[in-house]
Short mmCIF file of C-alpha atoms in Angstrom, two decimals:
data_model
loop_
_atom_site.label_atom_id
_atom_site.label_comp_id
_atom_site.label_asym_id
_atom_site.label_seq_id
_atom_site.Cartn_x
_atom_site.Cartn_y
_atom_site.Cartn_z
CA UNK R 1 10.36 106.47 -162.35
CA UNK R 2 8.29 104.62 -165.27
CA UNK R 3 10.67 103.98 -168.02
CA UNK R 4 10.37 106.55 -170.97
CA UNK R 5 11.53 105.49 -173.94
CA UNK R 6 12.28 109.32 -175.38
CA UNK R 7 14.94 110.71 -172.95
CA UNK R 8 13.13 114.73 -173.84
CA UNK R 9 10.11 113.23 -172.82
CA UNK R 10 11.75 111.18 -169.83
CA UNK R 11 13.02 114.52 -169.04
CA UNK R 12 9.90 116.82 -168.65
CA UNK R 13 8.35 113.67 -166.83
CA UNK R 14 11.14 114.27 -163.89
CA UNK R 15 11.03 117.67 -163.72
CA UNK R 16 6.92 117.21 -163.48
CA UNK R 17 7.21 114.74 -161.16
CA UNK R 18 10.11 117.17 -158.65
CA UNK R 19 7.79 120.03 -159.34
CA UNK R 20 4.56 117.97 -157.59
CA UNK R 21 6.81 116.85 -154.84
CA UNK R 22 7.53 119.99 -154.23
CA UNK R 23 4.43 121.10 -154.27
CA UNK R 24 3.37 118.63 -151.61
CA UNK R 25 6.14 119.11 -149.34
CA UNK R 26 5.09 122.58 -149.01
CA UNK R 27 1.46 122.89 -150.01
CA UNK R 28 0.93 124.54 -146.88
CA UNK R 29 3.10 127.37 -147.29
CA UNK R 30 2.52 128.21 -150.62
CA UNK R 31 -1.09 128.02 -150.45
CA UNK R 32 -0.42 130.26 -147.16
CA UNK R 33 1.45 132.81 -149.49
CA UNK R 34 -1.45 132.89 -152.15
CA UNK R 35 -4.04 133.62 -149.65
CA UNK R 36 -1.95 136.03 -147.70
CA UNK R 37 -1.51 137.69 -151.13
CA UNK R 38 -5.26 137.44 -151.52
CA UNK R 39 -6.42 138.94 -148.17
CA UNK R 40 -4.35 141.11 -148.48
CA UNK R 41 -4.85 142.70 -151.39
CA UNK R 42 -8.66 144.61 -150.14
CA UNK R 43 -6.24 146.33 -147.63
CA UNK R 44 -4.27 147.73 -150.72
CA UNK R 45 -7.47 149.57 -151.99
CA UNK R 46 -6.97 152.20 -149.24
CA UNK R 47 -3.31 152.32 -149.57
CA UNK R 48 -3.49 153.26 -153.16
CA UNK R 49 -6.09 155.44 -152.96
CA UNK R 50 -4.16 157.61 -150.35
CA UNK R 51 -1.46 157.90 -152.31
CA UNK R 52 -3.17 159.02 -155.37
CA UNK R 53 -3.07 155.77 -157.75
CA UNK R 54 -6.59 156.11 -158.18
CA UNK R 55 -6.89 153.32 -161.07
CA UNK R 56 -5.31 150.26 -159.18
CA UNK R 57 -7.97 151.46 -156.18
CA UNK R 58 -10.63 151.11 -157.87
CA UNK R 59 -9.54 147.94 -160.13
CA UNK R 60 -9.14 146.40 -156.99
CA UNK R 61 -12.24 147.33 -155.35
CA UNK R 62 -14.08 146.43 -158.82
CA UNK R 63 -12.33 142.64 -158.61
CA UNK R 64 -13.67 142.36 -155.00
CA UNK R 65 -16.88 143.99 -155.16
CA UNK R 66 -17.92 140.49 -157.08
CA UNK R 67 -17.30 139.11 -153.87
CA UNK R 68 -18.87 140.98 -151.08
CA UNK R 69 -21.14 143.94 -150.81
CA UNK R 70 -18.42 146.32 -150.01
CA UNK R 71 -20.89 148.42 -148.01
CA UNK R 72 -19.24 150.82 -146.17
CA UNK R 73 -21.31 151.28 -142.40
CA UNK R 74 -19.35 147.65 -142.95
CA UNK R 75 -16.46 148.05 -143.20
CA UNK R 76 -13.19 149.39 -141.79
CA UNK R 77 -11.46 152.20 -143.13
CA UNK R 78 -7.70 153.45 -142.96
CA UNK R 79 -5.99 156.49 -143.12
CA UNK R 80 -9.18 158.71 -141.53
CA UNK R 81 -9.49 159.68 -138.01
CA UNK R 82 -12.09 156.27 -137.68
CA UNK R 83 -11.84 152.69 -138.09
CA UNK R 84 -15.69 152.46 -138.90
CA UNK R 85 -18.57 154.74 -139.77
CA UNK R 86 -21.95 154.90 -138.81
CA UNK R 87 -24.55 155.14 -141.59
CA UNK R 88 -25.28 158.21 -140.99
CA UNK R 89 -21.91 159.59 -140.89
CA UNK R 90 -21.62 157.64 -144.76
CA UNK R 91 -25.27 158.95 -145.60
CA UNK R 92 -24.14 162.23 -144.65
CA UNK R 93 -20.86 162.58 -147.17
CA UNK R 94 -22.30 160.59 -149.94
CA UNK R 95 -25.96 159.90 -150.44
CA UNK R 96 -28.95 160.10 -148.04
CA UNK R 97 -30.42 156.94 -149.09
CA UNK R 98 -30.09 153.32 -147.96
CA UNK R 99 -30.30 151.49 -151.11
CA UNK R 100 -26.92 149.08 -150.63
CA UNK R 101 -26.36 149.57 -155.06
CA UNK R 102 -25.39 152.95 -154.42
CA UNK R 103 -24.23 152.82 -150.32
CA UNK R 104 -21.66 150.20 -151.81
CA UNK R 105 -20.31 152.85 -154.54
CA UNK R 106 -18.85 155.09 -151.83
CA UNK R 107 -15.29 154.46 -151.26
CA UNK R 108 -14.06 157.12 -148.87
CA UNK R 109 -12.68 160.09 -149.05
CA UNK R 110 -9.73 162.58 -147.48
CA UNK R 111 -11.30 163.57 -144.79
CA UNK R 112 -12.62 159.89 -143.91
CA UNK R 113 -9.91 157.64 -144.86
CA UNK R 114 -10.48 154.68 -147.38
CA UNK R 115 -12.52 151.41 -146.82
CA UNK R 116 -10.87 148.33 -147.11
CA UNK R 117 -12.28 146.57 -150.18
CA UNK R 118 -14.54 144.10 -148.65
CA UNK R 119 -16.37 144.10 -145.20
CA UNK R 120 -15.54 143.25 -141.88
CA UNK R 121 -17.25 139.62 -142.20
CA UNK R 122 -14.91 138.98 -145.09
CA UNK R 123 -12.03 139.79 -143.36
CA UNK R 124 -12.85 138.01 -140.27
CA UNK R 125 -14.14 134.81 -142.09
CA UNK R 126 -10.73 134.68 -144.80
CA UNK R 127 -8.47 136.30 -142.39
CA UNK R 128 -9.24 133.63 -139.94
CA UNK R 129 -8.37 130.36 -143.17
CA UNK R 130 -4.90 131.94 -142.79
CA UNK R 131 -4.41 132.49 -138.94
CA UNK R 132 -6.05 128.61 -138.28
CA UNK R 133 -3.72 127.71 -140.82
CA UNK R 134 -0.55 128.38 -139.38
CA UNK R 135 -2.07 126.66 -135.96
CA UNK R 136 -2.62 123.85 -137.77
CA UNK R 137 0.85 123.20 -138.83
CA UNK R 138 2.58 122.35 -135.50
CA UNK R 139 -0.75 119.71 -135.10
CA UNK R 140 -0.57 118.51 -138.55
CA UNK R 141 0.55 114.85 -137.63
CA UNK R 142 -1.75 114.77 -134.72
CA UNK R 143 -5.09 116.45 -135.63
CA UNK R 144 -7.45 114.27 -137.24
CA UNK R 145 -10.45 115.71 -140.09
CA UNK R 146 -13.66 117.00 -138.07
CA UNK R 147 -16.64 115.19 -138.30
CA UNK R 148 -18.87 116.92 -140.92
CA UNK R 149 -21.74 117.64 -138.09
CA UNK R 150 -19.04 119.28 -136.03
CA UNK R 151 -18.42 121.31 -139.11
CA UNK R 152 -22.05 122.20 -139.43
CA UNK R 153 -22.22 123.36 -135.99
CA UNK R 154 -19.29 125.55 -136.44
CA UNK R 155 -21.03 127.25 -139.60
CA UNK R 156 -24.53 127.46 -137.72
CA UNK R 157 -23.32 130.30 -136.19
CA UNK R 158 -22.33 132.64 -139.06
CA UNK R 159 -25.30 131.20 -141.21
CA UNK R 160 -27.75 132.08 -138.72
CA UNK R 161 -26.12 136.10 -138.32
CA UNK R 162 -26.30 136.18 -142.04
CA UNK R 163 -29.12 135.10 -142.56
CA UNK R 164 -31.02 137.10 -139.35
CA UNK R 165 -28.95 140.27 -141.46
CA UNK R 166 -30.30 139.52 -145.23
CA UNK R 167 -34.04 139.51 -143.34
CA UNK R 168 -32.95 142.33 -141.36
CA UNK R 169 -31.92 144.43 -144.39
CA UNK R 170 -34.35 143.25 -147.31
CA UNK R 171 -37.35 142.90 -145.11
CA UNK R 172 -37.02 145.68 -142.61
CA UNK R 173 -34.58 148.19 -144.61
CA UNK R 174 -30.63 148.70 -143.50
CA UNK R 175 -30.38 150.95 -140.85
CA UNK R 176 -33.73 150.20 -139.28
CA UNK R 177 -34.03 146.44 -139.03
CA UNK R 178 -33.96 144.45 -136.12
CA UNK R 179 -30.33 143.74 -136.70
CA UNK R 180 -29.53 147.51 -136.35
CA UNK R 181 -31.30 148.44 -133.56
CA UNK R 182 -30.53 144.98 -131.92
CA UNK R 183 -33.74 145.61 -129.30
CA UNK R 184 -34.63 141.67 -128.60
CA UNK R 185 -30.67 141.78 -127.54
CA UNK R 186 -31.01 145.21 -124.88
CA UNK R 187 -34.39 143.80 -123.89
CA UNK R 188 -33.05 139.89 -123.25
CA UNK R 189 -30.34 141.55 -121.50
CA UNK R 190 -32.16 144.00 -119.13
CA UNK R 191 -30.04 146.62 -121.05
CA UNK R 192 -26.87 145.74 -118.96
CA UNK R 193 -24.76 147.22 -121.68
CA UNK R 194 -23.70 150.60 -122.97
CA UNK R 195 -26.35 151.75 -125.99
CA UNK R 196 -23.62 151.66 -128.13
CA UNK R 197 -23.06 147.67 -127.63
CA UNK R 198 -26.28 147.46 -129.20
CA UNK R 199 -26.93 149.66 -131.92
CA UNK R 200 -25.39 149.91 -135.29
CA UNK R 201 -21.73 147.97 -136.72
CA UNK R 202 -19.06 149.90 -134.57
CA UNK R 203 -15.95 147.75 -133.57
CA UNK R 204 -16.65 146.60 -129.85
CA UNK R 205 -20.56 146.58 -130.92
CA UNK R 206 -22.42 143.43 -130.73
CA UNK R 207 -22.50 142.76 -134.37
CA UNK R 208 -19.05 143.47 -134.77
CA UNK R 209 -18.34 140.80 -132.05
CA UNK R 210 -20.70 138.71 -133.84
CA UNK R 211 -19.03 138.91 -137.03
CA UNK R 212 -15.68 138.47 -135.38
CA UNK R 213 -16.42 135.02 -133.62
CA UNK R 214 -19.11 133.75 -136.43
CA UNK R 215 -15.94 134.41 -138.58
CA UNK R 216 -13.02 132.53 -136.44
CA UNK R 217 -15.15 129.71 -136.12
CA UNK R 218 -16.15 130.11 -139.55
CA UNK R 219 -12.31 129.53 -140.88
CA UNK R 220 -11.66 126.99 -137.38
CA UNK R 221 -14.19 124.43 -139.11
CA UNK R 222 -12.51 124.62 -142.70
CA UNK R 223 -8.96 124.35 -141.70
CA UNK R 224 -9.85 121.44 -139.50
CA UNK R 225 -12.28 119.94 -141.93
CA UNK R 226 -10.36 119.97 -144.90
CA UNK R 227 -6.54 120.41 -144.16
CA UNK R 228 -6.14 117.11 -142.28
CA UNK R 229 -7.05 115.49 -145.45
CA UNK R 230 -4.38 117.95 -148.15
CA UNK R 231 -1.80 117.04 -145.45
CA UNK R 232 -2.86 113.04 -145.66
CA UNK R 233 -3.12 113.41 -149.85
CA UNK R 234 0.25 115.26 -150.31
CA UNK R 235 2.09 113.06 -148.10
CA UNK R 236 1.24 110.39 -149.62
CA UNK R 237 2.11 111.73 -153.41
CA UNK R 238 5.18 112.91 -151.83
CA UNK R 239 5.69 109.23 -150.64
CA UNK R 240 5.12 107.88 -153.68
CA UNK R 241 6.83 109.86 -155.68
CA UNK R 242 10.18 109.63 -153.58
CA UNK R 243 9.61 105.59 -154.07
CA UNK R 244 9.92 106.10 -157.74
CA UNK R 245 12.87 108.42 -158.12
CA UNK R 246 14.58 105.81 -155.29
CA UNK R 247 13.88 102.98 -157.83
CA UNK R 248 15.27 104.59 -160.46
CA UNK R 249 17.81 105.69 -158.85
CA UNK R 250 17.88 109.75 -159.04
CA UNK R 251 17.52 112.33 -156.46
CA UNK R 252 15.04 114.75 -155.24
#
């Protein structure tokens, strides 16, 4: 430790300097915790609004909703006899219209169950941060930091579904753009594949799958891009650190 001539202020400085240790001798699993917290929290929206606390619902759909367009042919729902709606089925029990301001507003009901508080891309591209997270810990002294165009080409994927969706929606209108329908895909295919592969956002669809694998290797390319170097910074200010108090002769 650096000599400090005012033992309060000598103080504070070691507990500072055992609190950042600590930090990165388990930055991992406390960042791990956050985001679990985090994630988790859109799947809370349904749970409270089932039991009746309507105000945390809604605060927590509200917090989210600045994050994703919570639309609901989109996302997954609990507590109703579906995982997913069409837009119909939605159109049918709220509005008739497909303007996403006021598709987004419908939360569930009852009878349908809940949505989760952010869509199925969201929860496929954070969900996957935390499950390539804990793969990366056993590999953490062996993996080295992917190359940024291997990154790139990891993103590509999702990019290119978003973006193909935005034109699909904006240009076309949702529920009758190309990304709907998915036509090119039946016709490039010879329609090998049940109608329902095709059309529409249903788990086991093609966008669904889409969103699913855009999303893992969405979260693969982050943890491998950036973790290597946390794990390289933290070990070394854990390093340096335990040089100090070693030098001055205190513990950890």
């Amino acid at each position: 430790m650096t000599p400090v001539a005012d033992p309060h202020r000598r103080s504070i400085a070691i507990v500072a300097n055992r609190l950042v240790y600590g930090l990165s001798r388990h930055w991992l699993l406390l960042f791990g915790l956050s985001w679990g917290v985090f994630i988790g929290l859109p799947w809370l929206a349904p749970v409270a609004m089932k039991l009746g606390w309507n105000g945390i619902g809604r605060a927590i759909y509200l917090f989210y909703a600045t994050q994703c367009h919570q639309m609901p042919q989109r996302s997954f729902f609990l507590f109703g006899p579906k995982a997913m709606y069409s837009l119909a089925e939605i159109q049918a029990a709220w509005q008739p219209t497909t303007n996403p301001l006021i598709l987004r507003q419908f939360m569930g009901n009852p009878a349908m169950g809940w949505k989760v508080a952010w869509s199925d891309r969201m929860v496929f591209m954070y969900g996957s941060l935390l499950l390539w997270g804990l793969l990366y810990w056993p590999l953490r002294h062996r993996l080295k930091p992917l190359r940024l165009w291997s990154f790139a080409l990891l993103l590509l994927p999702m990019i290119m579904d978003g973006v193909t969706h935005a034109i699909s929606d904006f240009a076309i209108g949702i529920g009758s753009g190309f990304r709907d329908t998915n036509t090119w895909l039946a016709v490039l295919t010879n329609h090998a594949l049940p109608a329902t592969f095709y059309v529409g956002d249903a788990p086991g669809s093609f966008n669904s799958w889409a969103r699913l694998i855009t999303g893992m290797l969405f979260g693969l390319g982050v943890v491998w891009l950036l973790y290597p170097y946390l794990e390289s910074g933290f070990t070394d200010t854990a390093g340096r650190i335990e040089d100090k108090f070693r030098r001055a002769g205190l513990s950890l």
